[in-house]
Amino acid sequence: MESRALLLLLIGLVMIGGINCNTTTFEFTNNCQHPVWVGTLSGAVTPALEQTGFHLPVGTSVDLSSPHSWSGRFWGRTGCAANPDTGKFCCDSADCATGSVACDGHGPTPPATLVEVTLGGGTSNDYYDVSLVDGFNVPISIEPVDGTGDCRVTACSANLNTDCPTDLKVTASNDTVVGCKSACDAFEEPRFCCTGDYGSPSTCGPSNYSQVFKEACPSAYSYAYDDASSVFTCVGASYIVTFCP
Ligand SMILES: *[C@@H]1O[C@H](CO)[C@@H](O)[C@H](O)[C@H]1NC(C)=O
Ligand SMILES: *[C@@H]1O[C@H](CO)[C@@H](O)[C@H](O)[C@H]1NC(C)=O
Ligand SMILES: *[C@@H]1O[C@H](CO)[C@@H](O)[C@H](O)[C@H]1NC(C)=O
């Protein structure tokens, strides 16, 4: 009898395990003319993905799977190399400052174009967006596949590095523009950061800087309270994240 109870328990555990095997796939594709090193960061209450950072050569794709109830963000690092003297891995843009390819729980150093995702468990809405709230470094899109509902692609396809206002530009050592800061990061003023007296949707509107981002990338978040035109939903989809769509 005892062994039968054990067997039932075991079957039960396998079934729970089966539900955990129910995953969402993120396919990362690099259409840029330069390599990208992807970074992934999970939200506080969801597990890390199997890779927190990886090299994505030009023209290649990599699949990662996540639990159905995952939330987190993705970004692309550019101009990465290991320092010949120290061996430390470092990137011109969106570096996660770990000294290695894995980001290991660390987010990007701004500016970084972000894809943000909160999955709904397969039966309720997934929420996803492209955010320029922490600035821009590389064009990105996220496209739902095989979902149900109002499942639309959202992107920042324009290269804001070429249209970046002078006072927001970030350059590499050879003066090439590798990123475009948010006005919040560049000036650290509450009206740009939507903090303090500007800490609510009714008191924090777009600025002349965020408008530059919004004109270039209408479906992306251009400042903290840009929700109305920037959050997208879909149920039970897989997603394709493309760099330089
Ligand atoms: C996967 O999830 C769907 C929807 O949540 C559910 O109907 C299905 O039974 C699950 N499959 C497994 C193997 O857990
Ligand atoms: C400058 O550096 C960037 C990033 O490291 C590189 O992609 C680019 O080709 C360089 N440009 C020139 C003109 O050397
Ligand atoms: C935004 O407005 C400020 C103050 O009026 C001005 O100094 C700045 O050049 C403007 N920037 C852009 C990108 O329009």
PDB file of C-alpha atoms and ligand atoms in Angstrom:
ATOM      1  CA  MET A   1       0.000   0.000   0.000  1.00  0.00           C
ATOM      2  CA  GLU A   2       2.766   2.374   0.943  1.00  0.00           C
ATOM      3  CA  SER A   3       4.552   1.875  -2.350  1.00  0.00           C
ATOM      4  CA  ARG A   4       1.287   2.472  -4.216  1.00  0.00           C
ATOM      5  CA  ALA A   5       0.829   5.806  -2.365  1.00  0.00           C
ATOM      6  CA  LEU A   6       4.395   6.667  -3.313  1.00  0.00           C
ATOM      7  CA  LEU A   7       3.685   5.815  -6.938  1.00  0.00           C
ATOM      8  CA  LEU A   8       0.603   8.056  -6.945  1.00  0.00           C
ATOM      9  CA  LEU A   9       2.628  10.853  -5.402  1.00  0.00           C
ATOM     10  CA  LEU A  10       5.245  10.338  -8.097  1.00  0.00           C
ATOM     11  CA  ILE A  11       2.618  10.463 -10.872  1.00  0.00           C
ATOM     12  CA  GLY A  12       1.246  13.635  -9.291  1.00  0.00           C
ATOM     13  CA  LEU A  13       4.685  15.217  -9.290  1.00  0.00           C
ATOM     14  CA  VAL A  14       5.263  14.260 -12.927  1.00  0.00           C
ATOM     15  CA  MET A  15       1.945  15.921 -13.818  1.00  0.00           C
ATOM     16  CA  ILE A  16       2.923  19.105 -12.022  1.00  0.00           C
ATOM     17  CA  GLY A  17       6.263  18.838 -13.800  1.00  0.00           C
ATOM     18  CA  GLY A  18       4.327  18.515 -17.057  1.00  0.00           C
ATOM     19  CA  ILE A  19       2.558  21.817 -16.413  1.00  0.00           C
ATOM     20  CA  ASN A  20       5.945  23.415 -15.730  1.00  0.00           C
ATOM     21  CA  CYS A  21       7.087  22.078 -19.100  1.00  0.00           C
ATOM     22  CA  ASN A  22       4.385  24.222 -20.659  1.00  0.00           C
ATOM     23  CA  THR A  23       6.618  26.978 -21.963  1.00  0.00           C
ATOM     24  CA  THR A  24       6.648  30.125 -24.061  1.00  0.00           C
ATOM     25  CA  THR A  25       9.320  30.444 -26.738  1.00  0.00           C
ATOM     26  CA  PHE A  26      11.239  33.631 -27.451  1.00  0.00           C
ATOM     27  CA  GLU A  27      13.118  33.572 -30.722  1.00  0.00           C
ATOM     28  CA  PHE A  28      15.902  36.161 -30.990  1.00  0.00           C
ATOM     29  CA  THR A  29      16.988  37.127 -34.504  1.00  0.00           C
ATOM     30  CA  ASN A  30      19.793  39.460 -35.516  1.00  0.00           C
ATOM     31  CA  ASN A  31      19.064  41.341 -38.749  1.00  0.00           C
ATOM     32  CA  CYS A  32      21.665  44.012 -37.978  1.00  0.00           C
ATOM     33  CA  GLN A  33      24.847  44.333 -39.985  1.00  0.00           C
ATOM     34  CA  HIS A  34      26.812  43.927 -36.764  1.00  0.00           C
ATOM     35  CA  PRO A  35      26.749  41.300 -34.022  1.00  0.00           C
ATOM     36  CA  VAL A  36      24.557  41.774 -30.958  1.00  0.00           C
ATOM     37  CA  TRP A  37      25.056  40.315 -27.497  1.00  0.00           C
ATOM     38  CA  VAL A  38      21.580  39.729 -26.064  1.00  0.00           C
ATOM     39  CA  GLY A  39      20.891  40.394 -22.385  1.00  0.00           C
ATOM     40  CA  THR A  40      17.949  38.891 -20.483  1.00  0.00           C
ATOM     41  CA  LEU A  41      16.788  39.918 -17.013  1.00  0.00           C
ATOM     42  CA  SER A  42      13.923  38.320 -15.112  1.00  0.00           C
ATOM     43  CA  GLY A  43      11.525  40.174 -12.849  1.00  0.00           C
ATOM     44  CA  ALA A  44      12.013  39.788  -9.105  1.00  0.00           C
ATOM     45  CA  VAL A  45       9.562  36.914  -8.676  1.00  0.00           C
ATOM     46  CA  THR A  46      10.263  34.880 -11.814  1.00  0.00           C
ATOM     47  CA  PRO A  47      13.221  32.569 -12.511  1.00  0.00           C
ATOM     48  CA  ALA A  48      16.182  33.479 -14.725  1.00  0.00           C
ATOM     49  CA  LEU A  49      16.015  32.131 -18.268  1.00  0.00           C
ATOM     50  CA  GLU A  50      18.472  29.413 -19.299  1.00  0.00           C
ATOM     51  CA  GLN A  51      20.716  32.147 -20.714  1.00  0.00           C
ATOM     52  CA  THR A  52      21.132  35.668 -19.254  1.00  0.00           C
ATOM     53  CA  GLY A  53      23.476  36.799 -22.026  1.00  0.00           C
ATOM     54  CA  PHE A  54      24.656  35.389 -25.336  1.00  0.00           C
ATOM     55  CA  HIS A  55      26.333  36.282 -28.615  1.00  0.00           C
ATOM     56  CA  LEU A  56      23.952  36.586 -31.567  1.00  0.00           C
ATOM     57  CA  PRO A  57      26.027  36.769 -34.769  1.00  0.00           C
ATOM     58  CA  VAL A  58      24.741  38.600 -37.863  1.00  0.00           C
ATOM     59  CA  GLY A  59      21.889  36.731 -39.564  1.00  0.00           C
ATOM     60  CA  THR A  60      21.385  34.123 -36.824  1.00  0.00           C
ATOM     61  CA  SER A  61      18.542  33.156 -34.461  1.00  0.00           C
ATOM     62  CA  VAL A  62      18.457  31.620 -30.997  1.00  0.00           C
ATOM     63  CA  ASP A  63      15.408  30.217 -29.148  1.00  0.00           C
ATOM     64  CA  LEU A  64      14.955  30.544 -25.397  1.00  0.00           C
ATOM     65  CA  SER A  65      12.011  29.124 -23.525  1.00  0.00           C
ATOM     66  CA  SER A  66      10.427  30.582 -20.425  1.00  0.00           C
ATOM     67  CA  PRO A  67       7.706  29.470 -18.036  1.00  0.00           C
ATOM     68  CA  HIS A  68       4.199  30.568 -19.038  1.00  0.00           C
ATOM     69  CA  SER A  69       4.104  33.050 -16.179  1.00  0.00           C
ATOM     70  CA  TRP A  70       7.477  34.726 -16.741  1.00  0.00           C
ATOM     71  CA  SER A  71       8.163  38.456 -16.705  1.00  0.00           C
ATOM     72  CA  GLY A  72      11.325  40.309 -17.600  1.00  0.00           C
ATOM     73  CA  ARG A  73      13.210  42.302 -20.197  1.00  0.00           C
ATOM     74  CA  PHE A  74      15.530  41.859 -23.157  1.00  0.00           C
ATOM     75  CA  TRP A  75      18.095  44.154 -24.764  1.00  0.00           C
ATOM     76  CA  GLY A  76      20.957  44.045 -27.238  1.00  0.00           C
ATOM     77  CA  ARG A  77      24.539  45.006 -26.429  1.00  0.00           C
ATOM     78  CA  THR A  78      26.768  46.294 -29.218  1.00  0.00           C
ATOM     79  CA  GLY A  79      30.498  46.712 -29.749  1.00  0.00           C
ATOM     80  CA  CYS A  80      31.406  43.986 -27.260  1.00  0.00           C
ATOM     81  CA  ALA A  81      34.821  42.437 -26.764  1.00  0.00           C
ATOM     82  CA  ALA A  82      37.007  40.982 -24.052  1.00  0.00           C
ATOM     83  CA  ASN A  83      39.663  43.459 -22.927  1.00  0.00           C
ATOM     84  CA  PRO A  84      42.980  42.023 -24.181  1.00  0.00           C
ATOM     85  CA  ASP A  85      44.762  42.922 -20.918  1.00  0.00           C
ATOM     86  CA  THR A  86      42.189  42.044 -18.262  1.00  0.00           C
ATOM     87  CA  GLY A  87      40.070  39.491 -20.152  1.00  0.00           C
ATOM     88  CA  LYS A  88      36.967  41.349 -18.970  1.00  0.00           C
ATOM     89  CA  PHE A  89      34.079  41.390 -21.401  1.00  0.00           C
ATOM     90  CA  CYS A  90      32.765  44.902 -22.080  1.00  0.00           C
ATOM     91  CA  CYS A  91      30.353  46.548 -24.552  1.00  0.00           C
ATOM     92  CA  ASP A  92      30.119  50.006 -26.127  1.00  0.00           C
ATOM     93  CA  SER A  93      26.380  50.089 -25.437  1.00  0.00           C
ATOM     94  CA  ALA A  94      23.959  48.504 -22.946  1.00  0.00           C
ATOM     95  CA  ASP A  95      26.782  46.749 -21.070  1.00  0.00           C
ATOM     96  CA  CYS A  96      25.581  44.751 -18.062  1.00  0.00           C
ATOM     97  CA  ALA A  97      28.876  45.311 -16.213  1.00  0.00           C
ATOM     98  CA  THR A  98      29.486  41.705 -15.181  1.00  0.00           C
ATOM     99  CA  GLY A  99      32.782  41.403 -17.071  1.00  0.00           C
ATOM    100  CA  SER A 100      31.400  38.362 -18.872  1.00  0.00           C
ATOM    101  CA  VAL A 101      28.866  37.571 -21.597  1.00  0.00           C
ATOM    102  CA  ALA A 102      26.254  36.423 -19.053  1.00  0.00           C
ATOM    103  CA  CYS A 103      24.365  39.284 -17.403  1.00  0.00           C
ATOM    104  CA  ASP A 104      23.562  37.147 -14.386  1.00  0.00           C
ATOM    105  CA  GLY A 105      20.835  39.278 -12.805  1.00  0.00           C
ATOM    106  CA  HIS A 106      22.239  42.635 -13.948  1.00  0.00           C
ATOM    107  CA  GLY A 107      20.380  45.066 -16.217  1.00  0.00           C
ATOM    108  CA  PRO A 108      21.874  47.192 -18.987  1.00  0.00           C
ATOM    109  CA  THR A 109      23.789  50.418 -18.450  1.00  0.00           C
ATOM    110  CA  PRO A 110      21.606  53.051 -20.182  1.00  0.00           C
ATOM    111  CA  PRO A 111      21.009  53.996 -22.876  1.00  0.00           C
ATOM    112  CA  ALA A 112      19.394  50.719 -23.936  1.00  0.00           C
ATOM    113  CA  THR A 113      16.335  49.946 -26.047  1.00  0.00           C
ATOM    114  CA  LEU A 114      14.270  47.472 -23.996  1.00  0.00           C
ATOM    115  CA  VAL A 115      11.706  44.821 -24.770  1.00  0.00           C
ATOM    116  CA  GLU A 116       9.544  44.294 -21.665  1.00  0.00           C
ATOM    117  CA  VAL A 117       7.294  41.262 -21.279  1.00  0.00           C
ATOM    118  CA  THR A 118       4.827  40.025 -18.662  1.00  0.00           C
ATOM    119  CA  LEU A 119       3.304  36.707 -19.639  1.00  0.00           C
ATOM    120  CA  GLY A 120      -0.275  35.848 -18.650  1.00  0.00           C
ATOM    121  CA  GLY A 121       0.143  32.116 -18.077  1.00  0.00           C
ATOM    122  CA  GLY A 122      -1.233  31.034 -21.448  1.00  0.00           C
ATOM    123  CA  THR A 123      -4.882  31.837 -20.673  1.00  0.00           C
ATOM    124  CA  SER A 124      -4.879  35.570 -19.857  1.00  0.00           C
ATOM    125  CA  ASN A 125      -3.208  38.540 -21.532  1.00  0.00           C
ATOM    126  CA  ASP A 126       0.514  38.780 -22.060  1.00  0.00           C
ATOM    127  CA  TYR A 127       1.671  42.410 -21.900  1.00  0.00           C
ATOM    128  CA  TYR A 128       4.643  43.499 -23.992  1.00  0.00           C
ATOM    129  CA  ASP A 129       6.254  46.723 -25.120  1.00  0.00           C
ATOM    130  CA  VAL A 130       9.348  48.326 -26.569  1.00  0.00           C
ATOM    131  CA  SER A 131      10.682  50.998 -24.241  1.00  0.00           C
ATOM    132  CA  LEU A 132      12.895  54.022 -24.856  1.00  0.00           C
ATOM    133  CA  VAL A 133      12.418  55.203 -21.263  1.00  0.00           C
ATOM    134  CA  ASP A 134      16.057  54.198 -20.616  1.00  0.00           C
ATOM    135  CA  GLY A 135      17.148  55.588 -23.982  1.00  0.00           C
ATOM    136  CA  PHE A 136      17.980  53.919 -27.284  1.00  0.00           C
ATOM    137  CA  ASN A 137      20.919  51.896 -28.529  1.00  0.00           C
ATOM    138  CA  VAL A 138      19.688  49.461 -31.207  1.00  0.00           C
ATOM    139  CA  PRO A 139      16.429  49.028 -33.189  1.00  0.00           C
ATOM    140  CA  ILE A 140      14.204  46.197 -31.844  1.00  0.00           C
ATOM    141  CA  SER A 141      10.821  44.662 -32.570  1.00  0.00           C
ATOM    142  CA  ILE A 142       8.719  42.062 -30.758  1.00  0.00           C
ATOM    143  CA  GLU A 143       6.197  40.079 -32.754  1.00  0.00           C
ATOM    144  CA  PRO A 144       3.650  37.659 -31.259  1.00  0.00           C
ATOM    145  CA  VAL A 145       3.138  34.386 -33.133  1.00  0.00           C
ATOM    146  CA  ASP A 146       0.210  31.931 -32.783  1.00  0.00           C
ATOM    147  CA  GLY A 147      -1.531  33.939 -30.050  1.00  0.00           C
ATOM    148  CA  THR A 148      -5.156  35.036 -29.806  1.00  0.00           C
ATOM    149  CA  GLY A 149      -6.510  38.557 -29.341  1.00  0.00           C
ATOM    150  CA  ASP A 150      -5.261  41.906 -30.586  1.00  0.00           C
ATOM    151  CA  CYS A 151      -1.755  40.541 -31.178  1.00  0.00           C
ATOM    152  CA  ARG A 152       0.318  43.197 -32.893  1.00  0.00           C
ATOM    153  CA  VAL A 153       3.985  43.709 -33.552  1.00  0.00           C
ATOM    154  CA  THR A 154       5.572  46.652 -31.744  1.00  0.00           C
ATOM    155  CA  ALA A 155       8.955  48.100 -32.524  1.00  0.00           C
ATOM    156  CA  CYS A 156      11.441  50.870 -32.553  1.00  0.00           C
ATOM    157  CA  SER A 157      12.709  50.275 -36.083  1.00  0.00           C
ATOM    158  CA  ALA A 158      14.290  53.669 -36.663  1.00  0.00           C
ATOM    159  CA  ASN A 159      17.949  54.156 -35.890  1.00  0.00           C
ATOM    160  CA  LEU A 160      17.744  56.925 -33.303  1.00  0.00           C
ATOM    161  CA  ASN A 161      21.548  57.018 -33.058  1.00  0.00           C
ATOM    162  CA  THR A 162      21.583  58.931 -36.329  1.00  0.00           C
ATOM    163  CA  ASP A 163      18.724  61.285 -35.315  1.00  0.00           C
ATOM    164  CA  CYS A 164      19.720  61.756 -31.676  1.00  0.00           C
ATOM    165  CA  PRO A 165      19.589  65.320 -30.276  1.00  0.00           C
ATOM    166  CA  THR A 166      23.186  66.476 -29.727  1.00  0.00           C
ATOM    167  CA  ASP A 167      22.886  66.720 -25.941  1.00  0.00           C
ATOM    168  CA  LEU A 168      21.667  63.105 -25.666  1.00  0.00           C
ATOM    169  CA  LYS A 169      24.312  61.400 -27.825  1.00  0.00           C
ATOM    170  CA  VAL A 170      26.607  58.709 -26.409  1.00  0.00           C
ATOM    171  CA  THR A 171      29.739  58.011 -28.408  1.00  0.00           C
ATOM    172  CA  ALA A 172      32.324  55.209 -28.473  1.00  0.00           C
ATOM    173  CA  SER A 173      36.030  56.056 -28.234  1.00  0.00           C
ATOM    174  CA  ASN A 174      36.185  56.608 -32.034  1.00  0.00           C
ATOM    175  CA  ASP A 175      33.294  59.179 -31.884  1.00  0.00           C
ATOM    176  CA  THR A 176      30.725  56.836 -33.458  1.00  0.00           C
ATOM    177  CA  VAL A 177      27.292  57.375 -31.844  1.00  0.00           C
ATOM    178  CA  VAL A 178      26.411  54.131 -30.022  1.00  0.00           C
ATOM    179  CA  GLY A 179      23.395  55.329 -28.054  1.00  0.00           C
ATOM    180  CA  CYS A 180      20.881  58.088 -27.411  1.00  0.00           C
ATOM    181  CA  LYS A 181      20.152  58.873 -23.762  1.00  0.00           C
ATOM    182  CA  SER A 182      16.728  59.554 -22.364  1.00  0.00           C
ATOM    183  CA  ALA A 183      16.277  63.162 -21.230  1.00  0.00           C
ATOM    184  CA  CYS A 184      15.834  61.752 -17.698  1.00  0.00           C
ATOM    185  CA  ASP A 185      19.310  60.176 -17.725  1.00  0.00           C
ATOM    186  CA  ALA A 186      20.908  63.146 -19.490  1.00  0.00           C
ATOM    187  CA  PHE A 187      19.508  65.943 -17.280  1.00  0.00           C
ATOM    188  CA  GLU A 188      18.214  64.100 -14.165  1.00  0.00           C
ATOM    189  CA  GLU A 189      15.297  66.497 -13.817  1.00  0.00           C
ATOM    190  CA  PRO A 190      11.972  65.407 -12.234  1.00  0.00           C
ATOM    191  CA  ARG A 191       9.933  66.717 -15.183  1.00  0.00           C
ATOM    192  CA  PHE A 192      11.841  64.359 -17.533  1.00  0.00           C
ATOM    193  CA  CYS A 193      11.981  61.452 -15.050  1.00  0.00           C
ATOM    194  CA  CYS A 194       8.337  61.740 -13.895  1.00  0.00           C
ATOM    195  CA  THR A 195       9.445  61.852 -10.257  1.00  0.00           C
ATOM    196  CA  GLY A 196       8.664  64.181  -7.328  1.00  0.00           C
ATOM    197  CA  ASP A 197       6.046  66.805  -8.295  1.00  0.00           C
ATOM    198  CA  TYR A 198       5.907  65.131 -11.712  1.00  0.00           C
ATOM    199  CA  GLY A 199       5.277  61.644 -10.331  1.00  0.00           C
ATOM    200  CA  SER A 200       1.873  60.921 -11.871  1.00  0.00           C
ATOM    201  CA  PRO A 201       0.372  60.591 -15.360  1.00  0.00           C
ATOM    202  CA  SER A 202      -1.530  63.884 -14.940  1.00  0.00           C
ATOM    203  CA  THR A 203       1.576  65.900 -13.990  1.00  0.00           C
ATOM    204  CA  CYS A 204       4.167  64.271 -16.277  1.00  0.00           C
ATOM    205  CA  GLY A 205       3.607  64.712 -19.989  1.00  0.00           C
ATOM    206  CA  PRO A 206       5.840  64.304 -23.017  1.00  0.00           C
ATOM    207  CA  SER A 207       8.832  66.647 -23.368  1.00  0.00           C
ATOM    208  CA  ASN A 208      10.420  68.057 -26.508  1.00  0.00           C
ATOM    209  CA  TYR A 209      13.036  65.296 -26.083  1.00  0.00           C
ATOM    210  CA  SER A 210      10.593  62.402 -25.631  1.00  0.00           C
ATOM    211  CA  GLN A 211       8.729  63.745 -28.689  1.00  0.00           C
ATOM    212  CA  VAL A 212      11.833  63.138 -30.812  1.00  0.00           C
ATOM    213  CA  PHE A 213      11.678  59.477 -29.712  1.00  0.00           C
ATOM    214  CA  LYS A 214       7.915  59.260 -30.243  1.00  0.00           C
ATOM    215  CA  GLU A 215       8.109  60.653 -33.776  1.00  0.00           C
ATOM    216  CA  ALA A 216      10.836  58.173 -34.720  1.00  0.00           C
ATOM    217  CA  CYS A 217       9.174  55.198 -32.977  1.00  0.00           C
ATOM    218  CA  PRO A 218       5.411  55.812 -32.494  1.00  0.00           C
ATOM    219  CA  SER A 219       4.613  52.426 -30.903  1.00  0.00           C
ATOM    220  CA  ALA A 220       7.427  52.533 -28.307  1.00  0.00           C
ATOM    221  CA  TYR A 221       7.369  54.026 -24.814  1.00  0.00           C
ATOM    222  CA  SER A 222       9.009  57.454 -25.079  1.00  0.00           C
ATOM    223  CA  TYR A 223       8.610  58.485 -21.404  1.00  0.00           C
ATOM    224  CA  ALA A 224       7.404  56.843 -18.187  1.00  0.00           C
ATOM    225  CA  TYR A 225       3.635  57.461 -18.600  1.00  0.00           C
ATOM    226  CA  ASP A 226       3.392  56.869 -22.329  1.00  0.00           C
ATOM    227  CA  ASP A 227       1.121  53.837 -21.685  1.00  0.00           C
ATOM    228  CA  ALA A 228      -1.824  54.580 -23.947  1.00  0.00           C
ATOM    229  CA  SER A 229      -0.033  53.979 -27.238  1.00  0.00           C
ATOM    230  CA  SER A 230       2.780  51.704 -26.098  1.00  0.00           C
ATOM    231  CA  VAL A 231       1.469  48.600 -24.289  1.00  0.00           C
ATOM    232  CA  PHE A 232       0.330  45.617 -26.339  1.00  0.00           C
ATOM    233  CA  THR A 233      -1.519  42.423 -25.387  1.00  0.00           C
ATOM    234  CA  CYS A 234      -1.869  38.906 -26.721  1.00  0.00           C
ATOM    235  CA  VAL A 235      -2.902  35.552 -25.206  1.00  0.00           C
ATOM    236  CA  GLY A 236      -0.803  32.404 -25.350  1.00  0.00           C
ATOM    237  CA  ALA A 237       1.668  33.514 -28.014  1.00  0.00           C
ATOM    238  CA  SER A 238       5.281  32.771 -28.739  1.00  0.00           C
ATOM    239  CA  TYR A 239       7.416  35.802 -29.550  1.00  0.00           C
ATOM    240  CA  ILE A 240      10.035  36.783 -32.097  1.00  0.00           C
ATOM    241  CA  VAL A 241      12.423  39.495 -30.897  1.00  0.00           C
ATOM    242  CA  THR A 242      14.308  40.989 -33.827  1.00  0.00           C
ATOM    243  CA  PHE A 243      17.292  43.333 -33.685  1.00  0.00           C
ATOM    244  CA  CYS A 244      17.278  45.792 -36.641  1.00  0.00           C
ATOM    245  CA  PRO A 245      13.819  44.628 -37.884  1.00  0.00           C
TER     246      PRO A 245
HETATM  247  C1  LIG B   1      -0.471  23.725 -21.215  1.00  0.00           C
HETATM  248  O1  LIG B   1      -1.264  24.857 -20.916  1.00  0.00           O
HETATM  249  C2  LIG B   1      -2.563  24.790 -21.452  1.00  0.00           C
HETATM  250  C3  LIG B   1      -3.225  26.145 -21.202  1.00  0.00           C
HETATM  251  O2  LIG B   1      -2.813  26.709 -19.989  1.00  0.00           O
HETATM  252  C4  LIG B   1      -3.295  23.625 -20.842  1.00  0.00           C
HETATM  253  O3  LIG B   1      -4.599  23.543 -21.411  1.00  0.00           O
HETATM  254  C5  LIG B   1      -2.523  22.331 -21.153  1.00  0.00           C
HETATM  255  O4  LIG B   1      -3.158  21.259 -20.519  1.00  0.00           O
HETATM  256  C6  LIG B   1      -1.081  22.461 -20.653  1.00  0.00           C
HETATM  257  N1  LIG B   1      -0.326  21.294 -21.079  1.00  0.00           N
HETATM  258  C7  LIG B   1       0.503  20.646 -20.262  1.00  0.00           C
HETATM  259  C8  LIG B   1       1.256  19.491 -20.858  1.00  0.00           C
HETATM  260  O5  LIG B   1       0.667  20.963 -19.107  1.00  0.00           O
HETATM  261  C1  LIG B   2      33.907  52.789 -34.235  1.00  0.00           C
HETATM  262  O1  LIG B   2      33.590  51.881 -33.209  1.00  0.00           O
HETATM  263  C2  LIG B   2      32.376  51.187 -33.428  1.00  0.00           C
HETATM  264  C3  LIG B   2      32.050  50.412 -32.193  1.00  0.00           C
HETATM  265  O2  LIG B   2      33.162  49.811 -31.620  1.00  0.00           O
HETATM  266  C4  LIG B   2      32.519  50.305 -34.661  1.00  0.00           C
HETATM  267  O3  LIG B   2      31.318  49.586 -34.881  1.00  0.00           O
HETATM  268  C5  LIG B   2      32.800  51.207 -35.838  1.00  0.00           C
HETATM  269  O4  LIG B   2      33.032  50.404 -36.995  1.00  0.00           O
HETATM  270  C6  LIG B   2      33.991  52.111 -35.598  1.00  0.00           C
HETATM  271  N1  LIG B   2      34.026  53.109 -36.647  1.00  0.00           N
HETATM  272  C7  LIG B   2      35.142  53.470 -37.254  1.00  0.00           C
HETATM  273  C8  LIG B   2      35.003  54.514 -38.299  1.00  0.00           C
HETATM  274  O5  LIG B   2      36.237  52.990 -36.966  1.00  0.00           O
HETATM  275  C1  LIG B   3      14.108  71.316 -25.800  1.00  0.00           C
HETATM  276  O1  LIG B   3      13.818  72.563 -25.205  1.00  0.00           O
HETATM  277  C2  LIG B   3      14.945  73.134 -24.540  1.00  0.00           C
HETATM  278  C3  LIG B   3      14.454  74.369 -23.772  1.00  0.00           C
HETATM  279  O2  LIG B   3      13.496  75.071 -24.470  1.00  0.00           O
HETATM  280  C4  LIG B   3      16.007  73.457 -25.567  1.00  0.00           C
HETATM  281  O3  LIG B   3      17.140  74.026 -24.935  1.00  0.00           O
HETATM  282  C5  LIG B   3      16.426  72.158 -26.268  1.00  0.00           C
HETATM  283  O4  LIG B   3      17.371  72.438 -27.287  1.00  0.00           O
HETATM  284  C6  LIG B   3      15.212  71.472 -26.856  1.00  0.00           C
HETATM  285  N1  LIG B   3      15.635  70.173 -27.362  1.00  0.00           N
HETATM  286  C7  LIG B   3      15.108  69.592 -28.433  1.00  0.00           C
HETATM  287  C8  LIG B   3      15.666  68.263 -28.806  1.00  0.00           C
HETATM  288  O5  LIG B   3      14.212  70.096 -29.085  1.00  0.00           O
END
